[in-house]
Amino acid sequence: MSKQTHAFQAEVAQLLHLVTHSLYSNKEIFLRELISNASDACDKLRFEALNNAALYEDAPELQVRLAYDKDAKTLTITDNGIGMSAQEAIDHLGTIAKSGTKDFMSRLSGDQKADAQLIGQFGVGFYSGFIVADKITVESRRAGLKPEEGVRWISGGTGDFEVETITRAERGTSVILHLREDALDYANAWKLKDIVGKYSDHISLPIRMEKEEWKDGELIDPNDENGGRKPGAMVKTGEWETINQASALWTRAKKDISDDQYQDFYKQISRDFENALSWSHNRVEGSTEYTQLLYIPSKAPMDLYNRDKKAGIKLYVKRVFIMDDAEALMPTYMRWVKGVVDSADLPLNVSRELLQESRDVKAIRDGNTRRVLSMLEDLAKHDKEPEAKDGVTDVLSEEDKAKLGQYTRFYAEFGAVLKEGLGEDFGNQARIAKLLRFASTHTARAEPVEAHPSTGSGRTEQLTSLADYKARMKEGQEAIYYITADTLAAAKNSPQLEVFKKKGIEVLLMTDRVDEWALSFLHEFDGTPLQSVAKGAVDLGKLQDEAEKKAEEEAAEAFKPVLAKLKEALKDKAEDVRVTSRLVDSPACLVVKDDGGMSLQLARMLKAAGQKAPEVKPVLEVNPEHSLVKKLDGSVHFHDLAHILFDQALLAEGGLPEDPAAYVKRVNALLA
Ligand code: ADP
Ligand code: MG
């Protein structure tokens, strides 16, 4: 194939522009990206060679080599991994296959630091080379192809690239960066060693650089011992030294790994720029043997709520990389966990399909799940300063001090997803329930927790646990009460809360989309039932005294004829009409008939999402003490008043009257 010119896919051109213009404050990551590609290429070769050892040709030792040439102003990263065919070079270096890229582009803020972080989350990979190079030459040959089937790819990082066929004896890839004037300092051994130590120490592959030695300059006058010399210089020795640890981090003993090393490794595998919140590293022995190193990130990714997002676990078998995103190793509600699992038992040729069925994998997933729950329990336990006991406060260890506020941070980012576990993981439901936090009528507003700049998650209200709620329950209170609504304001002002407010009973305010669905799986907490205040008739049990109950019954009795007329007037809208004691200030409210029913809010949400929702006919509950309700009896406007009561109750809980114009007409007629 002779020289061909190809245009970059439009997104690539856009991305390239962005990479070169917004990443210059964080230039050095290019090396991490290119070394990571080299390492991926070696992993791929190792994997393909499991079935075809000939691919190793005569170079079975996989490695990465760094070389620079100050005069030519180049830095070259060479690997002897899988390599690329000409078509692969065109495809992989000319297009962005990753689906998240468009989304990523749309989120750019123009703020350099924030954008650099975003790029980190998405990993611009190969194109980051253009941060330091104004031209990149890639020479490659795929393992198994003939030497004449090599490829050269050249681009200046603007609109297009060139490809041609070359002869290349050694398999694998060389990425030759033609350094920009302001990046010439990367052609320096110390600098390169420093960056490799920072980002790529734990790549399980040796990264090598040619040793240099100081050589004095020649004597100017060989006959005169003191005649001076030409200037000396570092010269290459032809001997290659390994400049990274080259051992997989997770295989080392915990005590030999520093926190910084754990964090660097996290950044390497997660592409996150921020530190992880917490991690856990264990060798698990027993019927299935494996090593797990699991991290809790400190920020949620953009696509957190996408349940199809794959788990961030890399699977290794006896240190051989098998696959990224091994979703079978984590339950879906823990899809945000990042880490590595290295199994001693799984076969090397394990496929995703096989993983789904393997008993070992199930054991690993269960072990991972339990481990993450313990990590969260530990963070939750140390979230706040311990309270003084008998006037004595414990002095916190440095380790515990570092955990203060961490659970709150975690929960603001990932709490809504953790709730999915109530419906997904019945075995751990009780543990998950203990980890949940909710806004409540009894907790004050606190300092806002910083919101995630891109997902907007983050909360401004103080949250309470179910255990703390239980501890505050009134004497005679038999249930944990909660309400679900679209917003915190709607929840707080809901008419359904009135009697609870009057009696000082705490109600949990739930505003996450997932709440109603998730809570439908949680029937009790630590022996106490959970009860939605918007479902079924209000039952305050022992919190209501005999006199109140009697008054209510009498009111219901006296109101019977009016109720019958209301029922008749509203028969198309309301399932039933009844008297309630849950209202204090409002004339009426809507509830769902029985405990198991779907709330009006959820039904609306499903409809809005274009999903099929059952027709929910609510029950209208009226407050016999309210003047508007008292007026009903004998009113000439009975029919209009009945409909206004119903429509207003709907409005109050965030719905819309079926026929808004008719509602306005009725109200106006009465006002006039
Ligand atoms: P990613 O590594 O996330 O796939 P990159 O932009 O870093 O994205 O790389 C794009 C693709 O180019 C890789 O998926 C791979 O197919 C190919 N590639 C890049 N570098 C190499 C290399 N050193 N050897 C073989 N293929 C490579
Ligand atoms: Mg990459």
XYZ file of C-alpha atoms and ligand atoms in Angstrom:
700
model
C 0.000 0.000 0.000
C 1.491 3.328 -0.982
C 0.915 6.518 0.924
C -2.743 7.386 1.553
C -4.220 10.382 3.294
C -7.271 9.965 5.505
C -9.349 12.596 7.250
C -9.968 12.192 10.954
C -13.521 11.521 12.022
C -15.065 14.884 12.946
C -15.104 14.101 16.662
C -11.413 13.253 16.626
C -10.541 16.585 15.068
C -12.575 18.332 17.724
C -11.038 16.275 20.488
C -7.541 16.916 19.198
C -8.110 20.626 19.272
C -9.330 20.366 22.798
C -6.532 18.128 24.010
C -3.856 20.457 22.752
C -5.569 23.560 24.058
C -6.860 22.578 27.440
C -4.411 20.064 28.802
C -1.205 22.038 28.802
C -1.297 22.446 32.564
C -1.169 18.698 32.929
C 1.126 17.744 30.109
C 2.862 14.768 31.583
C -0.190 12.466 31.496
C 0.586 11.767 27.848
C 3.273 9.338 28.968
C 0.917 7.465 31.256
C -1.574 7.135 28.385
C 0.964 5.879 25.874
C 2.545 3.465 28.336
C -0.898 2.237 29.240
C -1.592 1.549 25.550
C 1.720 -0.287 25.287
C 0.803 -2.336 28.314
C -2.682 -3.083 26.913
C -1.035 -4.211 23.671
C 1.215 -6.605 25.602
C -1.774 -7.910 27.579
C -3.588 -8.567 24.302
C -0.628 -10.420 22.871
C -0.300 -12.559 25.985
C -3.977 -13.363 25.778
C -3.993 -14.278 22.075
C -0.821 -16.276 22.538
C -2.574 -18.558 25.002
C -3.965 -20.308 21.928
C -1.140 -19.524 19.519
C 2.303 -19.450 21.094
C 3.862 -18.696 17.694
C 2.773 -15.081 18.103
C 5.674 -14.559 20.490
C 8.007 -15.067 17.506
C 11.485 -15.042 19.007
C 10.827 -12.360 21.623
C 8.790 -13.851 24.463
C 9.763 -11.220 26.987
C 7.259 -8.399 26.765
C 8.526 -4.932 27.513
C 8.233 -1.220 26.851
C 11.216 0.861 25.815
C 11.593 4.611 26.121
C 14.178 6.365 23.991
C 14.813 10.007 23.292
C 17.002 11.890 20.895
C 17.822 15.432 21.898
C 19.123 16.376 18.477
C 16.188 14.993 16.545
C 13.839 16.294 19.276
C 11.988 13.001 19.511
C 10.722 10.752 22.261
C 9.855 7.187 21.264
C 7.740 4.669 23.160
C 8.153 1.144 21.810
C 6.371 -2.019 22.846
C 6.552 -5.576 21.568
C 2.882 -6.249 22.129
C 0.169 -7.189 19.662
C 0.854 -4.338 17.206
C -1.513 -3.064 14.518
C -2.203 -3.974 10.923
C -2.589 -1.088 8.452
C -6.370 -1.297 8.683
C -6.259 -1.374 12.479
C -4.070 1.721 12.523
C -6.582 3.516 10.295
C -9.512 2.378 12.407
C -8.098 2.726 15.884
C -6.094 5.895 15.464
C -8.526 7.733 13.223
C -11.886 7.336 14.921
C -13.278 7.416 18.399
C -15.315 4.320 18.909
C -16.134 5.232 22.465
C -19.742 6.268 22.792
C -19.282 8.606 25.724
C -17.211 11.071 23.722
C -20.054 13.171 22.368
C -21.547 13.448 25.809
C -18.142 14.404 27.083
C -17.771 17.190 24.515
C -21.101 18.660 25.472
C -20.070 18.911 29.095
C -16.935 20.934 28.594
C -16.990 24.139 30.523
C -14.035 25.987 29.047
C -12.482 25.988 32.506
C -9.133 24.351 32.067
C -8.924 22.509 35.318
C -12.433 21.124 35.226
C -12.062 20.102 31.585
C -8.776 18.386 32.280
C -10.560 16.353 34.925
C -13.295 15.442 32.520
C -10.761 14.315 29.982
C -9.252 12.203 32.710
C -12.558 10.470 33.282
C -12.953 9.692 29.625
C -9.303 8.992 28.908
C -8.282 10.670 25.659
C -5.613 8.044 25.361
C -3.496 8.074 22.274
C -4.362 11.637 21.263
C -2.815 13.009 24.432
C 0.496 12.567 22.607
C -0.338 15.768 20.770
C -0.071 17.738 24.001
C 3.696 17.519 23.686
C 4.171 16.664 19.998
C 3.322 18.615 16.882
C 3.730 15.464 14.826
C 3.382 11.796 15.743
C 4.738 8.905 13.733
C 3.482 5.437 14.600
C 5.263 2.416 13.176
C 3.767 -0.975 13.873
C 3.464 -4.570 12.837
C 0.805 -6.887 14.099
C 2.037 -10.113 15.689
C 1.670 -12.941 13.170
C 1.901 -10.756 10.054
C 4.948 -10.734 7.752
C 7.660 -8.070 8.185
C 6.539 -6.455 4.895
C 3.088 -5.956 6.356
C 4.104 -3.224 8.743
C 2.450 0.180 8.783
C 3.556 3.768 9.239
C 0.977 6.325 10.389
C 1.848 10.020 10.499
C -0.177 12.989 11.617
C 0.307 16.578 12.630
C -2.760 16.318 14.839
C -4.987 18.577 12.805
C -7.342 17.425 10.068
C -5.820 14.278 8.679
C -3.244 11.516 8.830
C -1.164 9.530 6.346
C -0.656 5.774 6.237
C 1.695 3.637 4.205
C 3.037 0.111 4.276
C 6.539 -0.422 5.632
C 8.809 -3.305 6.446
C 9.308 -3.762 10.133
C 11.247 -6.697 11.498
C 10.099 -6.570 15.096
C 6.453 -6.999 16.053
C 4.685 -4.351 18.109
C 4.470 -0.597 17.998
C 6.726 2.458 18.178
C 5.096 5.798 18.868
C 7.521 8.546 17.881
C 6.672 11.942 19.305
C 8.199 14.913 17.512
C 8.369 17.193 20.509
C 7.053 20.737 20.474
C 9.556 23.472 21.354
C 7.963 23.947 24.760
C 8.114 20.209 25.522
C 11.764 19.535 24.799
C 12.436 18.898 28.474
C 10.739 15.504 28.090
C 13.842 14.380 26.205
C 15.539 13.892 29.528
C 16.251 10.714 31.488
C 15.494 12.136 34.929
C 12.258 13.639 33.878
C 11.069 10.433 32.226
C 12.061 8.293 35.209
C 10.214 10.653 37.472
C 6.973 10.462 35.484
C 7.192 6.703 35.097
C 7.675 6.384 38.853
C 4.622 8.522 39.406
C 2.163 6.930 37.014
C 3.435 3.660 35.711
C 5.349 2.029 38.510
C 2.865 -0.804 38.857
C 2.403 -1.694 35.250
C 3.326 -5.345 35.507
C 5.602 -4.942 32.517
C 9.196 -3.739 32.620
C 9.661 -0.240 31.258
C 13.239 0.121 30.095
C 15.543 2.954 29.199
C 19.055 2.833 27.845
C 21.630 3.515 30.528
C 23.811 6.573 30.076
C 27.249 7.266 31.394
C 29.229 10.401 31.812
C 32.098 10.604 29.408
C 34.757 13.274 29.764
C 35.523 15.306 26.691
C 38.699 14.600 24.767
C 41.947 16.191 25.794
C 42.545 19.211 23.683
C 46.318 18.655 23.586
C 47.232 15.004 24.174
C 50.791 15.961 25.105
C 49.795 18.304 27.852
C 48.214 16.670 30.927
C 46.780 20.014 31.990
C 45.835 21.153 28.565
C 42.105 21.078 29.229
C 39.381 19.031 27.620
C 36.446 19.459 25.344
C 33.123 19.485 27.270
C 31.966 16.057 28.500
C 28.540 14.535 27.909
C 26.215 11.691 28.885
C 26.501 8.920 26.362
C 24.330 5.866 25.812
C 25.850 2.566 26.885
C 23.773 0.072 24.957
C 22.638 -1.435 28.234
C 18.914 -1.191 29.088
C 17.761 -0.757 32.672
C 14.281 -1.242 34.079
C 12.964 2.001 35.541
C 9.699 0.876 37.127
C 8.770 -1.590 39.835
C 7.293 -3.856 37.172
C 5.361 -5.920 39.641
C 1.615 -5.896 39.888
C 0.775 -3.815 42.944
C -1.897 -6.147 44.252
C 0.531 -9.057 44.458
C 2.671 -7.221 46.996
C 2.139 -7.285 50.742
C -0.041 -4.489 52.139
C 2.661 -3.337 54.493
C 5.002 -2.709 51.571
C 2.587 -0.411 49.781
C 2.220 3.236 50.749
C -1.038 5.190 50.583
C 0.411 7.216 47.724
C 1.136 4.067 45.810
C -2.393 2.812 46.333
C -3.767 6.149 45.126
C -1.499 6.227 42.074
C -2.573 2.755 41.174
C -6.193 3.804 41.547
C -5.659 6.683 39.147
C -3.991 4.361 36.715
C -6.837 1.872 36.571
C -9.724 4.309 36.931
C -8.407 7.228 34.879
C -9.651 9.433 37.666
C -7.626 12.518 38.524
C -8.859 12.554 42.070
C -7.859 10.317 44.895
C -10.083 7.426 45.846
C -12.131 7.825 49.014
C -11.166 4.449 50.371
C -9.837 1.048 49.353
C -9.549 -2.484 50.590
C -6.867 -4.951 49.609
C -7.166 -8.608 50.587
C -6.039 -12.052 49.707
C -9.050 -14.298 50.097
C -8.430 -17.943 50.769
C -10.836 -20.820 51.030
C -12.679 -22.794 48.393
C -12.015 -20.022 45.866
C -8.743 -18.169 46.060
C -8.355 -14.654 44.799
C -6.893 -11.262 45.528
C -9.213 -8.282 45.590
C -8.220 -4.633 45.550
C -11.368 -2.529 45.566
C -11.655 1.253 45.525
C -14.487 3.626 46.321
C -14.101 6.705 44.084
C -14.718 10.133 45.551
C -16.726 11.396 42.577
C -19.529 9.821 40.642
C -18.988 9.319 36.912
C -21.332 11.009 34.432
C -23.109 7.836 33.555
C -23.663 6.633 37.114
C -27.391 6.217 36.643
C -27.020 4.095 33.557
C -27.712 0.603 34.840
C -26.094 -0.880 31.742
C -22.801 0.682 32.694
C -20.317 -2.059 33.287
C -18.618 -2.537 36.609
C -15.124 -1.120 36.852
C -13.376 -4.331 37.820
C -10.403 -5.664 35.919
C -10.125 -9.416 35.974
C -6.766 -11.154 36.043
C -6.141 -14.853 36.274
C -2.818 -15.670 37.885
C -1.622 -12.175 36.946
C -2.569 -12.524 33.303
C -4.931 -9.764 32.298
C -8.232 -11.253 31.091
C -10.722 -8.412 30.739
C -11.807 -4.944 31.734
C -15.210 -4.198 33.198
C -15.927 -7.704 34.387
C -19.542 -7.015 35.299
C -20.082 -10.462 36.734
C -17.753 -9.616 39.608
C -19.912 -6.884 41.126
C -23.657 -6.454 41.601
C -25.207 -3.695 39.473
C -25.832 -1.391 42.421
C -22.085 -1.376 43.038
C -21.184 -0.577 39.440
C -19.198 2.466 40.665
C -16.584 0.382 42.471
C -13.195 0.259 40.737
C -10.541 -2.337 41.239
C -8.774 -5.511 40.388
C -9.589 -9.144 41.035
C -6.876 -11.712 40.438
C -8.195 -15.251 40.588
C -6.111 -18.338 41.148
C -8.852 -20.735 40.045
C -10.531 -19.502 36.886
C -9.333 -20.880 33.542
C -7.301 -18.443 31.455
C -9.622 -18.728 28.491
C -12.649 -17.697 30.514
C -15.205 -15.666 28.537
C -17.855 -13.245 29.709
C -20.496 -15.907 29.113
C -18.603 -18.439 31.181
C -18.170 -15.897 33.938
C -21.918 -15.552 34.304
C -22.238 -19.220 35.117
C -19.170 -19.941 37.189
C -19.571 -20.861 40.840
C -16.165 -19.368 41.590
C -17.269 -16.087 40.087
C -20.374 -16.060 42.218
C -18.247 -16.606 45.294
C -15.958 -13.763 44.245
C -18.895 -11.453 43.608
C -20.368 -12.224 47.007
C -16.984 -11.635 48.609
C -16.564 -8.327 46.782
C -20.050 -7.192 47.758
C -19.484 -7.975 51.417
C -16.143 -6.210 51.307
C -17.596 -3.026 49.854
C -20.377 -3.065 52.445
C -17.812 -3.351 55.236
C -15.829 -0.482 53.775
C -18.972 1.647 53.746
C -19.886 0.598 57.266
C -16.445 1.625 58.413
C -16.728 5.029 56.725
C -20.219 5.520 58.141
C -19.025 4.656 61.622
C -16.280 7.264 61.486
C -18.202 9.933 59.617
C -18.725 12.138 62.652
C -16.633 12.974 65.699
C -17.577 10.534 68.434
C -19.753 12.003 71.144
C -18.312 12.462 74.587
C -19.015 9.672 77.053
C -19.026 10.808 80.697
C -17.390 14.016 79.583
C -14.553 12.196 77.872
C -14.033 12.268 74.135
C -11.801 9.720 72.499
C -8.743 11.074 70.800
C -9.027 10.099 67.174
C -6.205 8.279 65.452
C -4.865 9.939 62.308
C -6.492 7.217 60.274
C -9.903 7.829 61.802
C -9.511 11.592 61.510
C -9.066 11.186 57.789
C -12.424 9.425 57.648
C -14.426 12.321 59.113
C -17.107 13.443 56.666
C -16.119 10.826 54.108
C -19.335 8.858 54.317
C -21.360 12.024 53.833
C -19.310 12.714 50.715
C -19.766 9.186 49.502
C -23.485 9.276 50.086
C -23.998 12.547 48.248
C -22.379 10.981 45.187
C -23.529 7.379 45.268
C -26.376 7.108 47.794
C -29.154 6.933 45.217
C -27.471 3.999 43.481
C -26.797 2.183 46.721
C -30.575 2.157 47.307
C -31.024 -0.005 44.236
C -29.469 -2.731 46.356
C -32.652 -2.999 48.443
C -34.385 -4.510 45.444
C -31.388 -6.244 43.948
C -29.605 -7.908 46.813
C -32.051 -9.367 49.335
C -29.294 -11.231 51.139
C -27.664 -7.966 52.152
C -30.821 -5.894 52.469
C -30.508 -5.334 56.204
C -26.909 -4.151 55.863
C -27.795 -1.837 52.994
C -30.753 -0.392 54.924
C -28.412 0.552 57.768
C -26.269 2.478 55.307
C -29.112 4.551 53.884
C -29.595 8.200 54.789
C -32.672 10.348 54.273
C -33.815 13.901 54.694
C -36.385 14.247 57.419
C -38.817 16.656 58.988
C -36.647 16.533 62.093
C -33.180 17.262 60.781
C -32.016 20.785 60.264
C -30.482 22.082 57.111
C -26.758 21.806 57.241
C -23.866 23.251 55.318
C -24.312 22.257 51.706
C -22.262 19.300 50.635
C -20.396 20.276 47.489
C -22.317 19.230 44.410
C -20.703 17.237 41.661
C -19.945 19.783 38.921
C -21.065 17.512 36.145
C -23.807 15.322 37.548
C -25.205 17.955 39.868
C -25.566 15.362 42.550
C -24.755 16.429 46.053
C -27.182 17.477 48.709
C -27.890 20.468 50.806
C -29.914 18.922 53.579
C -28.699 17.005 56.534
C -29.554 13.348 56.371
C -30.518 10.837 58.992
C -30.120 7.088 59.224
C -33.026 4.763 59.907
C -31.363 3.760 63.165
C -31.244 7.389 64.341
C -34.863 7.835 63.308
C -35.793 4.798 65.364
C -33.988 6.169 68.368
C -36.088 9.349 68.121
C -39.448 7.566 67.723
C -42.244 8.683 70.028
C -43.605 6.408 72.650
C -46.371 4.373 71.108
C -45.133 5.038 67.549
C -45.233 1.762 65.683
C -43.927 2.619 62.235
C -41.224 4.549 60.441
C -43.115 7.082 58.345
C -41.952 8.410 55.011
C -43.202 10.378 52.055
C -41.927 10.367 48.478
C -42.123 13.471 46.309
C -40.412 15.112 43.358
C -38.664 17.764 45.403
C -37.786 18.407 48.991
C -40.106 21.431 49.085
C -43.032 19.395 47.770
C -42.354 16.708 50.364
C -42.085 19.167 53.238
C -45.295 21.008 52.340
C -47.374 18.008 51.503
C -50.843 18.066 53.163
C -50.319 14.442 54.084
C -47.771 15.564 56.661
C -50.098 17.878 58.532
C -51.181 15.563 61.297
C -47.637 14.310 61.718
C -46.440 17.868 62.115
C -49.169 18.596 64.614
C -48.249 15.592 66.688
C -44.531 16.135 66.259
C -43.988 12.801 64.560
C -40.930 12.564 62.351
C -41.406 11.739 58.669
C -38.606 10.873 56.256
C -38.640 12.983 53.117
C -37.619 11.028 50.048
C -36.902 12.744 46.784
C -34.645 10.413 44.809
C -36.306 8.915 41.761
C -35.381 5.463 42.916
C -36.872 5.873 46.416
C -40.377 4.592 45.915
C -39.227 1.606 43.908
C -36.436 0.782 46.345
C -38.547 1.292 49.467
C -41.203 -1.040 48.129
C -38.705 -3.827 48.845
C -37.966 -2.735 52.377
C -40.873 -3.675 54.584
C -39.234 -3.203 57.923
C -36.109 -1.915 59.532
C -34.821 -3.667 62.597
C -38.303 -4.986 63.395
C -40.167 -1.732 62.760
C -42.420 -1.517 59.684
C -41.953 1.266 57.161
C -45.106 3.097 56.197
C -45.682 5.597 53.403
C -47.865 8.445 54.659
C -49.439 8.704 51.205
C -50.676 5.146 51.018
C -53.641 3.557 52.755
C -55.711 5.142 55.490
C -53.763 7.019 58.099
C -53.020 4.740 60.988
C -51.257 6.375 63.828
C -51.913 3.404 66.061
C -51.263 4.179 69.684
C -50.306 7.750 68.867
C -53.971 8.539 68.580
C -55.869 8.600 71.848
C -59.328 7.226 72.428
C -61.016 10.631 72.383
C -59.512 11.437 68.996
C -60.575 8.106 67.600
C -64.092 8.597 68.863
C -64.353 12.106 67.474
C -63.177 10.820 64.134
C -65.733 8.048 64.062
C -68.502 10.481 64.943
C -67.418 12.905 62.265
C -67.374 10.087 59.725
C -70.855 9.059 60.778
C -72.235 12.592 60.611
C -70.558 13.110 57.269
C -71.922 9.984 55.628
C -74.587 11.646 53.468
C -72.109 14.238 52.157
C -69.550 11.527 51.442
C -72.105 9.637 49.406
C -72.853 12.738 47.328
C -69.126 13.435 46.860
C -68.532 9.884 45.736
C -71.286 10.215 43.183
C -69.991 13.577 41.896
C -66.415 12.330 41.609
C -67.057 8.770 40.524
C -64.926 9.147 37.382
C -61.947 10.561 39.237
C -61.795 9.050 42.705
C -61.715 5.432 43.722
C -63.292 6.353 47.030
C -64.000 9.373 49.210
C -63.514 9.192 52.947
C -63.008 11.287 56.032
C -59.522 11.562 57.418
C -57.773 12.776 60.513
C -54.443 13.273 58.730
C -55.259 16.817 57.632
C -55.082 19.918 59.773
C -54.862 22.971 57.496
C -55.854 21.536 54.157
C -59.380 20.611 53.115
C -58.459 17.463 51.231
C -55.678 15.252 49.957
C -55.196 12.278 47.685
C -53.856 8.934 48.787
C -53.369 5.576 47.203
C -55.948 3.058 48.262
C -53.838 0.312 49.700
C -50.287 -0.114 50.897
C -49.086 -2.018 47.874
C -50.356 0.451 45.280
C -48.199 2.659 43.123
C -48.110 6.288 44.170
C -49.542 8.946 41.884
C -46.073 10.459 41.684
C -44.483 7.247 40.442
C -47.318 6.684 37.969
C -46.758 10.223 36.631
C -43.028 9.629 36.402
C -43.474 6.424 34.437
C -45.903 8.126 32.084
C -43.492 10.997 31.552
C -40.787 8.474 30.717
C -43.081 6.978 28.087
C -43.577 3.781 30.056
C -46.757 1.927 30.688
C -48.167 2.819 34.076
C -51.326 1.365 35.537
C -54.219 3.824 35.794
C -54.099 4.840 39.444
C -57.425 6.106 40.733
C -56.687 7.804 44.019
C -58.791 8.048 47.130
C -59.937 11.545 48.083
C -59.687 12.156 51.786
C -61.466 15.162 53.241
C -60.948 17.065 56.432
C -64.371 17.439 58.096
C -63.031 20.281 60.257
C -62.153 22.487 57.311
C -64.557 25.380 56.584
C -64.603 24.645 52.866
C -65.612 21.065 53.530
C -68.223 22.191 56.055
C -69.733 24.429 53.397
C -70.352 21.499 51.085
C -73.486 20.336 52.807
C -76.479 21.965 51.188
C -74.378 24.232 48.944
C -75.870 25.096 45.562
C -72.307 24.874 44.202
C -71.825 21.344 45.516
C -70.779 19.844 42.201
C -68.206 22.558 41.436
C -66.836 22.545 44.971
C -66.385 18.780 44.842
C -64.348 19.014 41.669
C -62.320 21.934 42.986
C -61.486 19.964 46.133
C -60.268 17.071 44.069
C -58.265 19.132 41.579
C -56.639 21.195 44.300
C -55.588 18.073 46.127
C -53.985 16.923 42.896
C -52.201 20.257 42.464
C -50.943 20.178 46.035
C -49.120 16.961 45.448
C -47.523 18.013 42.194
C -50.055 16.712 39.683
C -52.219 18.533 37.152
C -56.033 18.491 36.895
C -57.213 16.356 34.012
C -58.958 19.376 32.531
C -57.089 22.472 33.780
C -59.349 24.897 31.880
C -62.465 23.497 33.537
C -60.765 23.854 36.910
C -59.927 27.517 36.293
C -63.467 28.193 35.111
C -64.966 26.694 38.259
C -62.672 28.608 40.598
C -63.315 31.864 38.744
C -67.057 31.355 38.860
C -66.883 30.995 42.639
C -64.482 33.925 43.059
C -66.737 36.194 40.989
P -8.011 3.084 24.551
O -6.649 2.692 25.014
O -8.892 3.547 25.678
O -8.688 2.067 23.683
P -6.537 5.004 23.046
O -6.907 6.291 22.383
O -5.482 5.076 24.080
O -7.862 4.398 23.630
O -6.097 3.992 21.941
C -6.931 3.746 20.834
C -6.682 2.397 20.225
O -5.487 2.405 19.448
C -6.482 1.275 21.203
O -7.699 0.742 21.638
C -5.701 0.272 20.375
O -6.552 -0.482 19.551
C -4.863 1.159 19.484
N -3.523 1.344 20.048
C -3.042 2.434 20.643
N -1.760 2.251 21.028
C -1.441 0.992 20.690
C -0.254 0.180 20.819
N 0.843 0.637 21.420
N -0.301 -1.071 20.305
C -1.403 -1.560 19.704
N -2.545 -0.856 19.553
C -2.570 0.403 20.042
Mg -5.374 3.981 25.954
